[in-house]
XYZ file of C-alpha atoms in Angstrom:
750
model
C -4.168 -18.786 -17.809
C -2.075 -17.451 -14.908
C 1.597 -17.354 -13.979
C 3.155 -16.790 -10.557
C 6.441 -14.982 -9.909
C 9.000 -17.349 -8.401
C 12.427 -16.015 -9.451
C 14.605 -12.923 -9.688
C 14.690 -10.778 -12.801
C 17.818 -9.537 -14.545
C 19.136 -6.049 -13.709
C 18.939 -3.091 -16.073
C 22.224 -1.304 -16.810
C 21.197 2.028 -18.341
C 18.361 4.532 -18.220
C 17.308 7.448 -20.400
C 14.336 9.330 -18.923
C 11.245 9.883 -21.058
C 12.988 8.900 -24.305
C 12.386 5.232 -24.971
C 10.865 2.175 -23.384
C 13.155 0.968 -20.637
C 14.168 -2.551 -19.800
C 12.892 -3.788 -16.437
C 15.090 -2.749 -13.536
C 16.777 -5.112 -11.142
C 14.265 -6.788 -8.882
C 14.871 -8.237 -5.435
C 12.498 -10.956 -4.324
C 10.756 -10.629 -0.966
C 12.321 -12.996 1.558
C 10.541 -16.116 2.698
C 10.198 -17.045 6.385
C 13.643 -18.168 7.626
C 12.877 -21.881 7.971
C 16.164 -23.832 7.891
C 14.720 -27.274 7.290
C 16.364 -30.428 8.583
C 19.195 -29.899 11.069
C 21.873 -32.539 11.743
C 21.769 -34.313 15.120
C 23.797 -32.961 18.061
C 27.555 -33.518 17.940
C 29.540 -35.634 20.363
C 31.416 -32.593 21.722
C 29.843 -33.137 25.150
C 31.945 -36.253 25.590
C 35.092 -34.176 25.049
C 34.252 -31.778 27.865
C 35.113 -31.854 31.535
C 33.422 -30.382 34.582
C 35.455 -27.172 34.076
C 34.454 -26.680 30.414
C 32.053 -23.749 30.248
C 28.959 -23.355 28.116
C 29.142 -19.922 26.464
C 25.780 -18.320 25.529
C 25.377 -14.992 23.782
C 21.774 -14.303 24.752
C 21.009 -11.661 22.129
C 17.571 -10.240 21.383
C 18.054 -10.976 17.692
C 19.818 -14.351 17.796
C 20.964 -16.670 20.557
C 24.419 -18.155 19.959
C 25.866 -20.954 22.024
C 28.899 -23.217 22.069
C 31.676 -24.645 24.207
C 34.528 -22.575 25.547
C 37.039 -24.449 23.353
C 35.087 -23.750 20.143
C 36.313 -21.130 17.689
C 32.747 -20.284 16.587
C 29.325 -20.895 18.130
C 27.776 -24.252 17.330
C 24.187 -23.026 17.588
C 22.543 -19.836 16.354
C 18.783 -19.233 16.227
C 16.195 -16.634 17.306
C 14.685 -16.916 20.789
C 11.281 -17.968 19.449
C 8.979 -20.786 20.477
C 5.737 -21.859 18.778
C 3.391 -24.239 20.602
C 0.087 -25.610 19.385
C -2.127 -28.598 20.100
C -2.033 -31.320 17.444
C -5.461 -32.962 17.537
C -4.412 -35.970 15.494
C -1.518 -36.839 17.783
C -3.361 -35.540 20.866
C -0.263 -33.793 22.134
C 1.259 -30.324 22.344
C 4.018 -29.690 19.801
C 6.784 -27.151 20.382
C 8.944 -25.619 17.667
C 12.003 -23.587 18.671
C 14.082 -21.087 16.726
C 13.909 -21.360 12.949
C 11.662 -24.418 13.213
C 8.879 -22.088 14.375
C 8.689 -20.798 10.779
C 7.915 -24.242 9.352
C 4.381 -23.411 8.165
C 1.561 -20.937 8.614
C 0.221 -22.747 11.681
C 3.471 -22.496 13.620
C 4.171 -18.944 12.432
C 0.860 -17.851 13.860
C 1.804 -19.177 17.316
C 5.319 -17.681 17.589
C 6.205 -16.095 20.921
C 9.496 -14.317 21.634
C 11.359 -14.483 24.919
C 12.194 -10.750 24.980
C 10.110 -7.689 25.573
C 9.456 -6.151 22.125
C 12.060 -3.505 21.369
C 14.306 -4.356 24.335
C 16.905 -6.888 25.454
C 15.053 -7.763 28.661
C 13.629 -11.274 28.968
C 9.916 -11.091 29.739
C 8.519 -14.490 28.718
C 10.252 -17.087 30.866
C 8.263 -20.043 29.518
C 9.670 -19.278 26.081
C 13.132 -18.717 27.542
C 13.019 -22.145 29.170
C 12.079 -23.735 25.855
C 14.938 -21.887 24.136
C 17.454 -23.101 26.744
C 16.122 -26.666 26.427
C 16.759 -26.576 22.696
C 20.181 -24.988 23.248
C 21.439 -27.673 25.612
C 20.010 -30.463 23.478
C 21.710 -28.949 20.428
C 25.023 -28.982 22.286
C 24.600 -32.727 22.853
C 24.302 -32.448 26.655
C 22.895 -35.591 28.223
C 23.047 -34.874 31.916
C 21.368 -36.686 34.791
C 17.682 -35.697 35.184
C 18.076 -33.042 32.500
C 20.907 -31.234 34.289
C 23.910 -29.815 32.472
C 26.490 -30.054 35.286
C 28.733 -27.484 33.595
C 29.645 -23.827 34.215
C 27.670 -21.262 32.200
C 28.874 -17.900 30.906
C 26.017 -15.787 29.532
C 25.871 -12.285 28.098
C 23.320 -9.769 29.352
C 22.347 -6.233 28.322
C 24.010 -3.203 29.805
C 22.334 -2.197 33.099
C 20.242 -5.342 33.114
C 17.321 -5.372 35.534
C 18.035 -7.106 38.828
C 14.787 -9.082 38.592
C 15.669 -10.379 35.113
C 19.150 -11.505 36.245
C 17.727 -13.058 39.410
C 15.138 -15.092 37.471
C 17.740 -16.276 34.959
C 20.050 -17.306 37.804
C 17.292 -19.310 39.468
C 16.387 -20.961 36.178
C 19.959 -22.083 35.422
C 20.704 -23.319 38.932
C 17.370 -24.849 39.870
C 16.142 -26.188 36.542
C 19.375 -27.062 34.761
C 21.738 -27.727 37.700
C 24.539 -25.498 36.440
C 27.670 -25.821 38.586
C 28.528 -22.110 38.356
C 27.360 -19.002 36.543
C 28.823 -15.691 35.353
C 27.414 -12.788 33.348
C 29.094 -10.261 31.088
C 28.226 -7.371 28.757
C 28.207 -8.250 25.069
C 29.999 -5.160 23.714
C 32.785 -5.420 26.326
C 33.450 -9.021 25.286
C 33.705 -7.878 21.656
C 36.105 -5.075 22.635
C 38.272 -7.461 24.613
C 38.382 -9.961 21.738
C 39.635 -7.173 19.428
C 42.409 -6.353 21.939
C 40.974 -3.062 23.115
C 42.251 -1.454 26.307
C 41.321 2.239 26.309
C 38.823 3.753 23.946
C 35.198 4.507 23.144
C 32.866 1.610 22.292
C 29.985 2.384 19.933
C 27.713 -0.646 20.194
C 24.602 -0.526 18.011
C 22.710 -3.784 18.374
C 19.228 -5.106 17.669
C 17.350 -3.046 20.265
C 19.558 -0.117 21.313
C 22.794 1.798 20.807
C 25.285 2.330 23.637
C 28.369 4.508 23.858
C 30.767 3.158 26.503
C 34.055 4.868 27.442
C 36.707 2.371 28.540
C 39.868 3.238 30.492
C 42.457 0.529 31.117
C 40.018 -2.286 30.223
C 37.396 -0.991 32.649
C 34.149 0.584 31.485
C 33.254 3.955 33.004
C 29.664 3.044 33.834
C 28.768 6.519 35.082
C 29.391 7.947 31.599
C 27.655 5.274 29.563
C 24.831 6.673 27.409
C 22.090 4.785 25.602
C 20.216 5.736 22.428
C 16.921 3.873 22.098
C 17.448 2.913 18.497
C 18.655 -0.332 16.967
C 17.937 -2.806 14.212
C 14.478 -3.634 15.578
C 13.387 0.010 15.652
C 14.865 0.578 12.194
C 12.843 -2.302 10.727
C 9.716 -1.074 12.497
C 10.284 2.441 11.151
C 10.760 1.158 7.592
C 7.574 -0.872 7.931
C 5.645 2.272 8.909
C 7.132 4.256 6.024
C 6.242 1.552 3.500
C 2.676 1.253 4.801
C 2.233 5.010 4.543
C 3.727 4.963 1.069
C 1.539 2.066 -0.153
C -1.630 2.118 1.985
C -3.439 -0.335 -0.307
C -0.545 -2.695 -1.019
C -2.047 -6.123 -1.786
C 0.756 -8.167 -0.185
C 1.526 -8.673 3.500
C 4.807 -7.134 4.675
C 6.196 -8.935 7.721
C 8.699 -7.716 10.298
C 11.243 -10.292 9.116
C 10.989 -8.961 5.566
C 11.369 -5.395 6.856
C 14.538 -6.377 8.768
C 15.920 -8.006 5.638
C 15.177 -4.888 3.555
C 16.962 -2.702 6.108
C 20.049 -4.941 6.071
C 20.233 -5.434 2.311
C 19.118 -2.109 0.851
C 19.826 0.688 3.336
C 23.058 2.641 3.657
C 24.323 5.738 5.454
C 24.499 8.874 3.301
C 27.724 10.865 3.303
C 25.765 14.147 3.448
C 22.119 13.420 4.182
C 20.716 16.939 3.748
C 22.338 17.331 0.335
C 21.608 13.831 -0.920
C 17.937 13.759 0.096
C 17.210 16.866 -2.027
C 18.394 15.260 -5.271
C 17.581 11.645 -4.444
C 14.516 11.500 -6.724
C 16.197 13.245 -9.659
C 15.795 11.264 -12.860
C 19.535 11.067 -13.424
C 20.739 7.897 -11.742
C 17.363 7.088 -10.174
C 17.328 3.635 -11.785
C 20.346 2.747 -9.603
C 19.044 4.333 -6.414
C 15.541 2.895 -6.735
C 15.410 -0.711 -5.488
C 12.394 -2.820 -6.457
C 11.125 -5.458 -4.018
C 8.899 -8.000 -5.737
C 6.196 -9.784 -3.748
C 4.433 -12.948 -4.962
C 1.739 -12.298 -7.537
C -0.481 -14.069 -10.025
C -0.501 -12.499 -13.472
C -3.287 -13.136 -15.965
C -1.781 -13.776 -19.391
C -3.780 -13.556 -22.609
C -2.744 -16.336 -24.964
C -1.845 -14.803 -28.323
C -3.159 -16.551 -31.433
C -1.286 -17.013 -34.701
C -2.188 -15.088 -37.853
C -3.795 -18.186 -39.396
C -6.012 -18.677 -36.335
C -6.976 -15.001 -36.341
C -7.811 -15.196 -40.079
C -9.983 -18.286 -39.543
C -11.799 -16.618 -36.637
C -12.405 -13.474 -38.719
C -13.750 -15.552 -41.621
C -16.103 -17.431 -39.298
C -17.341 -14.108 -37.908
C -17.936 -12.735 -41.423
C -19.770 -15.899 -42.470
C -21.916 -15.756 -39.340
C -22.643 -12.093 -40.022
C -23.725 -12.848 -43.585
C -26.069 -15.563 -42.391
C -27.575 -13.244 -39.802
C -28.035 -10.525 -42.422
C -29.780 -12.956 -44.756
C -32.078 -14.141 -41.987
C -32.849 -10.557 -40.961
C -33.613 -9.576 -44.579
C -35.913 -12.567 -44.948
C -37.733 -11.706 -41.722
C -38.102 -8.039 -42.777
C -39.559 -9.133 -46.143
C -42.065 -11.430 -44.461
C -43.006 -8.630 -42.068
C -43.453 -6.217 -45.003
C -45.772 -8.648 -46.752
C -47.876 -9.010 -43.605
C -48.097 -5.236 -43.199
C -49.187 -4.807 -46.838
C -51.883 -7.412 -46.349
C -53.089 -5.681 -43.188
C -53.055 -2.303 -44.960
C -55.134 -3.655 -47.830
C -57.613 -5.234 -45.395
C -58.058 -1.991 -43.399
C -58.520 0.054 -46.584
C -61.260 -2.321 -47.746
C -62.861 -1.977 -44.299
C -62.711 1.816 -44.598
C -64.422 1.703 -48.029
C -67.170 -0.590 -46.676
C -67.882 1.755 -43.785
C -68.751 4.619 -46.124
C -71.951 2.869 -47.282
C -73.120 1.399 -43.946
C -75.430 2.624 -41.230
C -74.065 3.860 -37.896
C -75.135 0.677 -36.167
C -73.446 -1.509 -38.781
C -70.328 0.713 -38.688
C -70.040 0.260 -34.907
C -70.453 -3.503 -35.266
C -67.705 -3.729 -37.916
C -65.340 -1.564 -35.871
C -65.939 -3.635 -32.717
C -65.106 -6.811 -34.626
C -61.644 -5.403 -35.389
C -61.308 -3.805 -31.921
C -61.473 -0.174 -33.085
C -63.106 2.504 -30.972
C -64.044 4.770 -33.852
C -63.213 5.639 -37.441
C -60.509 8.089 -36.321
C -58.524 5.244 -34.777
C -58.923 3.207 -37.968
C -57.686 6.156 -40.017
C -54.696 6.567 -37.711
C -53.749 2.878 -38.034
C -53.966 3.081 -41.844
C -51.655 6.119 -41.920
C -49.113 4.440 -39.653
C -49.143 1.282 -41.785
C -48.685 3.295 -44.981
C -45.722 5.109 -43.470
C -44.166 1.862 -42.183
C -44.653 0.047 -45.518
C -43.170 2.964 -47.453
C -40.102 3.052 -45.217
C -39.605 -0.722 -45.416
C -39.855 -0.677 -49.227
C -37.278 2.094 -49.476
C -34.855 0.156 -47.242
C -35.166 -3.460 -48.347
C -36.966 -3.658 -51.698
C -35.285 -0.563 -53.105
C -38.393 1.416 -53.841
C -38.292 5.045 -54.842
C -37.495 7.404 -52.009
C -40.324 9.860 -51.741
C -39.447 12.517 -49.241
C -42.529 12.900 -47.125
C -43.106 16.405 -46.064
C -44.078 16.716 -42.492
C -47.696 17.639 -42.288
C -48.573 20.504 -40.086
C -50.431 19.221 -37.069
C -54.024 20.348 -36.678
C -56.063 20.247 -33.496
C -59.642 21.023 -34.524
C -61.297 19.552 -31.410
C -59.587 22.029 -29.057
C -61.937 24.795 -30.246
C -65.069 22.639 -29.783
C -66.847 22.964 -26.388
C -66.940 19.815 -24.255
C -70.767 19.723 -24.142
C -70.855 19.336 -27.933
C -68.700 16.168 -27.810
C -69.568 12.650 -26.876
C -67.314 10.399 -24.750
C -65.118 9.375 -27.707
C -64.779 13.001 -28.763
C -63.686 14.024 -25.266
C -60.965 11.369 -25.278
C -59.811 12.525 -28.688
C -59.777 16.151 -27.457
C -57.570 15.236 -24.464
C -55.207 13.411 -26.805
C -54.990 16.433 -29.112
C -54.311 18.688 -26.123
C -51.301 16.521 -25.162
C -50.076 16.472 -28.747
C -50.326 20.262 -28.975
C -48.348 20.662 -25.730
C -45.628 18.444 -27.218
C -45.527 20.461 -30.441
C -45.333 23.725 -28.511
C -42.504 22.357 -26.320
C -40.471 21.404 -29.396
C -41.055 24.831 -30.888
C -39.906 26.543 -27.680
C -36.801 24.319 -27.505
C -35.947 25.238 -31.083
C -36.318 28.941 -30.317
C -34.207 28.619 -27.150
C -31.514 26.792 -29.113
C -31.368 29.593 -31.645
C -31.222 32.136 -28.838
C -28.397 30.198 -27.178
C -26.391 30.207 -30.398
C -26.923 33.939 -30.716
C -25.938 34.460 -27.083
C -22.706 32.425 -27.483
C -21.848 34.341 -30.638
C -22.416 37.628 -28.830
C -20.245 36.523 -25.887
C -17.456 35.529 -28.262
C -17.693 38.903 -29.986
C -17.567 40.777 -26.654
C -14.675 38.574 -25.467
C -12.716 39.249 -28.646
C -13.293 42.990 -28.313
C -12.115 42.921 -24.696
C -9.013 40.941 -25.668
C -8.171 43.441 -28.410
C -8.735 46.473 -26.184
C -7.215 45.159 -22.887
C -5.036 42.108 -23.471
C -3.426 42.085 -20.004
C -6.743 42.307 -18.198
C -8.198 39.595 -20.415
C -5.197 37.310 -19.748
C -5.529 37.884 -16.011
C -9.167 36.795 -16.203
C -8.144 33.651 -18.087
C -5.474 32.843 -15.488
C -7.978 33.337 -12.671
C -10.500 31.115 -14.455
C -7.854 28.409 -14.887
C -6.953 28.482 -11.182
C -10.643 28.307 -10.293
C -11.157 25.232 -12.483
C -8.071 23.538 -11.017
C -9.341 24.201 -7.495
C -12.735 22.756 -8.394
C -11.079 19.618 -9.751
C -8.978 19.260 -6.591
C -12.043 19.767 -4.397
C -13.976 17.182 -6.396
C -11.164 14.638 -6.095
C -10.881 15.314 -2.364
C -14.634 14.893 -1.924
C -14.580 11.654 -3.893
C -11.771 10.343 -1.675
C -13.627 11.418 1.479
C -16.811 9.679 0.354
C -14.849 6.454 0.052
C -13.894 6.724 3.733
C -16.821 5.924 5.978
C -15.291 7.907 8.857
C -14.838 11.166 6.931
C -17.033 14.183 7.621
C -18.447 14.278 4.086
C -19.433 10.616 4.222
C -21.057 11.017 7.631
C -23.051 14.063 6.494
C -24.408 12.219 3.469
C -25.265 9.230 5.612
C -27.070 11.496 8.049
C -29.082 12.998 5.198
C -30.046 9.562 3.923
C -30.983 8.438 7.413
C -33.243 11.472 7.829
C -34.880 10.801 4.470
C -35.460 7.179 5.420
C -36.934 8.107 8.796
C -40.670 7.702 9.354
C -40.854 11.230 10.749
C -38.024 13.183 9.078
C -39.228 16.535 10.397
C -39.223 15.442 14.043
C -36.039 16.163 15.973
C -34.672 13.395 18.115
C -34.228 14.065 21.764
C -30.997 13.254 23.489
C -31.281 9.966 25.297
C -34.185 8.838 23.118
C -34.243 6.228 20.390
C -31.102 6.777 18.367
C -30.978 6.208 14.642
C -28.466 3.392 14.099
C -28.564 3.419 10.315
C -24.987 3.027 9.098
C -23.763 1.165 12.171
C -23.577 -2.052 10.150
C -21.488 -2.490 7.020
C -24.582 -3.667 5.109
C -26.124 -0.215 5.554
C -23.058 1.309 3.933
C -23.487 -1.004 0.972
C -26.970 0.455 0.482
C -25.490 3.942 0.741
C -22.902 3.208 -1.923
C -25.637 1.869 -4.197
C -27.887 4.880 -3.727
C -25.538 7.819 -3.444
C -22.494 7.173 -5.623
C -23.687 9.147 -8.636
C -20.952 7.815 -10.908
C -22.555 9.090 -14.115
C -23.045 12.632 -12.853
C -19.492 12.711 -11.482
C -18.114 11.586 -14.834
C -20.125 14.251 -16.644
C -18.928 16.914 -14.209
C -15.345 15.748 -14.658
C -15.708 15.952 -18.440
C -17.156 19.470 -18.189
C -14.325 20.666 -15.942
C -11.683 19.035 -18.127
C -13.184 20.499 -21.305
C -13.394 23.954 -19.737
C -9.797 23.737 -18.509
C -8.544 22.676 -21.936
C -10.388 25.601 -23.547
C -8.892 28.147 -21.136
C -5.398 26.663 -21.528
C -5.753 26.753 -25.319
C -6.507 30.489 -25.133
C -3.517 31.067 -22.838
C -1.239 29.086 -25.139
C -2.352 31.251 -28.074
C -2.191 34.718 -26.497
C -0.021 34.465 -23.330
C 3.717 34.306 -24.163
C 4.534 33.239 -20.590
C 2.285 30.169 -20.750
C 3.842 27.144 -22.470
C 2.961 23.510 -23.022
C 4.828 22.575 -19.845
C 2.364 24.699 -17.828
C -0.705 22.807 -18.990
C -2.502 20.317 -16.779
C -1.796 17.506 -19.207
C 1.949 18.174 -19.130
C 2.000 18.464 -15.347
C 0.214 15.120 -14.986
C 2.861 13.455 -17.165
C 4.584 10.757 -15.096
C 7.996 11.712 -16.492
C 7.674 15.067 -14.722
C 5.987 13.836 -11.527
C 7.967 13.736 -8.292
C 5.244 11.603 -6.683
C 5.543 9.024 -9.467
C 9.320 8.885 -8.996
C 8.782 8.359 -5.261
C 6.132 5.641 -5.655
C 7.076 3.875 -8.899
C 10.628 4.888 -9.756
C 11.856 5.974 -13.204
C 9.523 3.748 -15.231
C 5.843 3.935 -16.203
C 3.335 2.137 -14.036
C 0.745 -0.206 -15.511
C -2.163 -0.397 -13.097
C -3.429 -3.555 -14.839
C -0.157 -5.431 -14.236
C -0.265 -7.611 -11.146
C 3.523 -7.789 -11.138
C 3.917 -4.010 -10.859
C 1.062 -3.739 -8.351
C 2.907 -6.172 -6.051
C 6.171 -4.185 -6.106
C 7.690 -1.957 -3.436
C 10.079 0.801 -4.511
C 12.699 1.715 -1.924
C 14.453 4.999 -2.669
C 14.567 7.753 -0.039
C 13.871 5.132 2.648
C 17.282 3.620 1.942
C 19.041 6.595 3.554
C 16.240 7.824 5.792
C 16.109 4.767 8.063
C 19.869 4.600 8.913
C 19.954 8.394 9.319
C 17.840 8.167 12.485
C 20.871 7.125 14.533
C 22.454 10.473 13.615
C 19.217 12.512 13.678
C 16.676 10.752 15.963
C 14.149 13.555 15.473
C 13.445 12.161 11.975
C 11.597 9.245 13.600
C 10.093 11.359 16.389
C 12.676 10.236 18.969
C 13.349 12.871 21.619
C 17.053 12.091 22.070
C 20.380 13.426 20.874
C 22.137 11.791 17.945
C 25.118 9.500 18.242
C 27.600 12.277 17.414
C 26.196 14.646 20.045
C 26.236 11.827 22.616
C 29.856 10.975 21.843
C 30.919 14.627 22.051
C 29.115 15.027 25.381
C 30.847 11.947 26.832
C 34.246 13.173 25.681
C 33.801 16.734 26.928
C 31.619 16.206 30.029
C 31.720 12.526 31.028
C 35.471 12.210 31.421
C 37.158 14.336 34.086
C 40.780 14.283 32.956
C 41.749 15.931 29.688
C 44.230 13.126 29.078
C 41.339 10.647 29.109
C 39.577 12.669 26.412
C 42.404 12.154 23.944
C 43.059 8.557 25.029
C 39.512 7.385 24.275
C 39.520 9.124 20.880
C 42.540 7.128 19.785
C 40.422 3.958 19.701
C 36.764 4.456 18.742
C 35.526 0.879 18.392
C 32.392 -0.052 16.412
C 30.522 -3.280 17.107
C 27.021 -4.696 16.762
C 24.914 -5.638 13.755
C 23.437 -2.154 13.323
C 26.819 -0.579 12.439
C 27.209 -2.741 9.334
C 25.556 -0.218 6.996
C 27.739 0.919 4.123
C 29.218 4.316 4.912
C 28.513 4.174 8.662
C 32.161 4.331 9.750
C 33.074 7.105 7.280
C 30.055 9.222 8.213
C 30.634 8.861 11.970
C 34.312 9.701 11.640
C 33.542 12.763 9.488
C 30.899 14.198 11.835
C 32.800 13.331 15.010
C 35.903 15.011 13.607
C 33.865 18.194 13.040
C 32.943 18.562 16.754
C 36.343 17.688 18.224
C 39.258 20.026 18.876
C 41.689 20.461 16.004
C 44.596 18.901 17.894
C 42.596 15.793 18.899
C 43.699 12.551 17.270
C 40.774 10.379 16.118
C 41.180 6.713 15.217
C 38.197 4.550 14.377
C 37.990 0.826 13.707
C 35.345 -1.809 13.286
C 35.132 -5.204 14.956
C 36.575 -8.017 12.869
C 33.138 -9.634 12.982
C 30.518 -7.345 14.542
C 28.074 -10.244 14.901
C 30.255 -13.041 16.311
C 33.000 -11.209 18.200
C 30.812 -10.994 21.310
C 30.564 -14.773 21.560
C 34.223 -15.249 20.637
C 35.303 -12.745 23.283
C 33.187 -14.506 25.918
C 34.626 -17.897 24.933
C 38.126 -16.466 25.084
C 37.553 -15.073 28.592
C 36.069 -18.372 29.796
C 39.358 -20.078 28.950
C 41.411 -17.633 31.037
C 42.373 -18.361 34.632
C 40.622 -15.286 36.069
C 37.255 -16.616 34.851
C 37.113 -18.973 37.857
C 37.393 -16.041 40.253
C 34.191 -14.394 38.987
C 31.889 -17.384 38.829
C 29.019 -17.705 41.283
C 28.995 -21.352 42.357
C 25.960 -23.409 43.291
C 26.996 -23.282 46.943
C 27.313 -19.474 46.905
C 23.897 -19.239 45.242
C 22.301 -21.374 47.951
C 24.038 -19.417 50.676
C 23.735 -15.809 49.423
C 20.675 -15.897 47.154
C 19.968 -15.331 43.488
C 20.736 -11.585 43.691
C 24.379 -12.247 44.505
C 26.896 -11.566 41.738
C 30.627 -10.956 41.416
C 31.769 -7.769 39.736
C 34.441 -7.778 37.033
C 35.639 -5.462 34.267
C 33.455 -7.112 31.624
C 30.161 -7.084 33.507
C 27.547 -4.878 35.124
C 27.870 -3.341 38.548
C 26.174 -4.927 41.513
C 23.081 -3.138 42.791
C 23.065 -4.816 46.189
């Protein structure tokens, strides 16, 4: 019987380490693919528009948001994904856009994104065209020949590539017949919507983080600085950390799930260096350790009632009694047959005493005996077997049979005095004598070993009594040696499991040489190479031949027994060695930092499928968001956000008055600034690098995710918007590279 996890579990409220069994901690379920299901048909808002009503598109790398300029919120929001595959039944190509691309495994396997991975630059224009098709259909646009016949206001990344803007301009004018087009920077729209005039914008989005100084509503583009870290890089970094932490995790961790874990479970530490040191302390770890549960199938043993168990036990006892009775009956029948055979062979032996040699040979051949010695041997074996069987089953008297001393008379007789049968008997006696001598030598060696051990114990005791410190130092050295041997053995065992390790390759080379037809012949370079081990099947043979599980287990038992003996001596005579110093105590999970890191504050059952399919997020919760303050943590060769801000204030702005003006309004926007504690941490660290008399005011966007679109929609309703649109006529006359500069957009590169 199996069960499959499909729901959340209740949270645990308290935790006492290593005292009692703990209730299961709070478990978060791994997110499913973000398929939204059925979406309502497009609205009739298109009928309410005029030729001057603009279509506002926030073309973000994470989500595309679109709506009309008179809307208060975007009508459409979905990722810029397209999945296309050929349906053989319908004989047509199907396209799924946005969340619909996550409908099933087939579509998820064909997903393509419009943006270059890790950037806000459009690189796949076929996908971008499909995304725009879905956007305009979702807005209810029903233009002539697929045209939209409306102005378009679209956001673009800071310092967007001229080629990317040119291609987008051509697409909107040529393919969709837009009447006019304008571009703007997302973070500047958000700042304008929140009524910012002069200040410092900290925009941390899906693919990057920008710091933009603004003076009198105009961005100082020469001082803008970018940090190549955003939500996408954070999710990718968490995914790497989790894969390193659980290299053999049975579930599949997707990028979408990693992004969700970053958003839901990560936060910015107030003091990272201090908090990371004590993060895995047992006190409070049950609250800091978040458990992510992946789907699993648990095998459940059905428990039987006491009555059922009693009936099963009675059936087993009854079956055992029947088997015992049958076995006793069979042993009795066998005993009777042996007694009959014994009596027959004894009668044969008595008959042989009065017969001629020729008649004796004939009688022995009839019963398939070589000589009388073999007959005598069979009679002795039958007598011994019958006596033993009577003592066991019939309850006969137990006569202790003294072991007869073996005699080997034929060994002293020369070979020429023996016939063929005598020679065979002599060889047999020679083997028997060798066996008896070997047992005698083993017995003597055993006695000598006991005497040697006793002598070593006596010498060891004398040394301990005469030089206790020296004796203890020898015991400590022996313990360290045994521990090192155990570590080396475990490392070798792990290396042998990896086919690319040096130890595994050396053993494979040895086996290949042994299997070679000419193992002593060296191979010349450029000659026939030995390709044994190139195929996985060869490695299966290697694992079968060279694992040596039994010998490894015996060696492990010997090392463990030796270590326990040495530790027992240290516990008895060394006052500085306590139970906590023993190997058993150090391997206790309640004292293991690695266990706290991997499995949290609770024991781990390796047989439980539920626990095997769990991820424990603890130090990763503060390590991932910390990269924006310390990029070197993730191997990023850039300054942190605080150093960048201080450099812009002190070096990027010429006038001292501008320094203080921008600090009075530090504005935070973008989805990557929504971590708990981000604003407090940035304000604390920025305050530490600023002059004492500098006034620092920090605020967050009212909605860091939607304020960009709202700010763009607000600007499209203003009168000045018409002055910065590139019309279709201007596009045809001046080319796709032509653009009009304004305070909310990029600078022209022409």
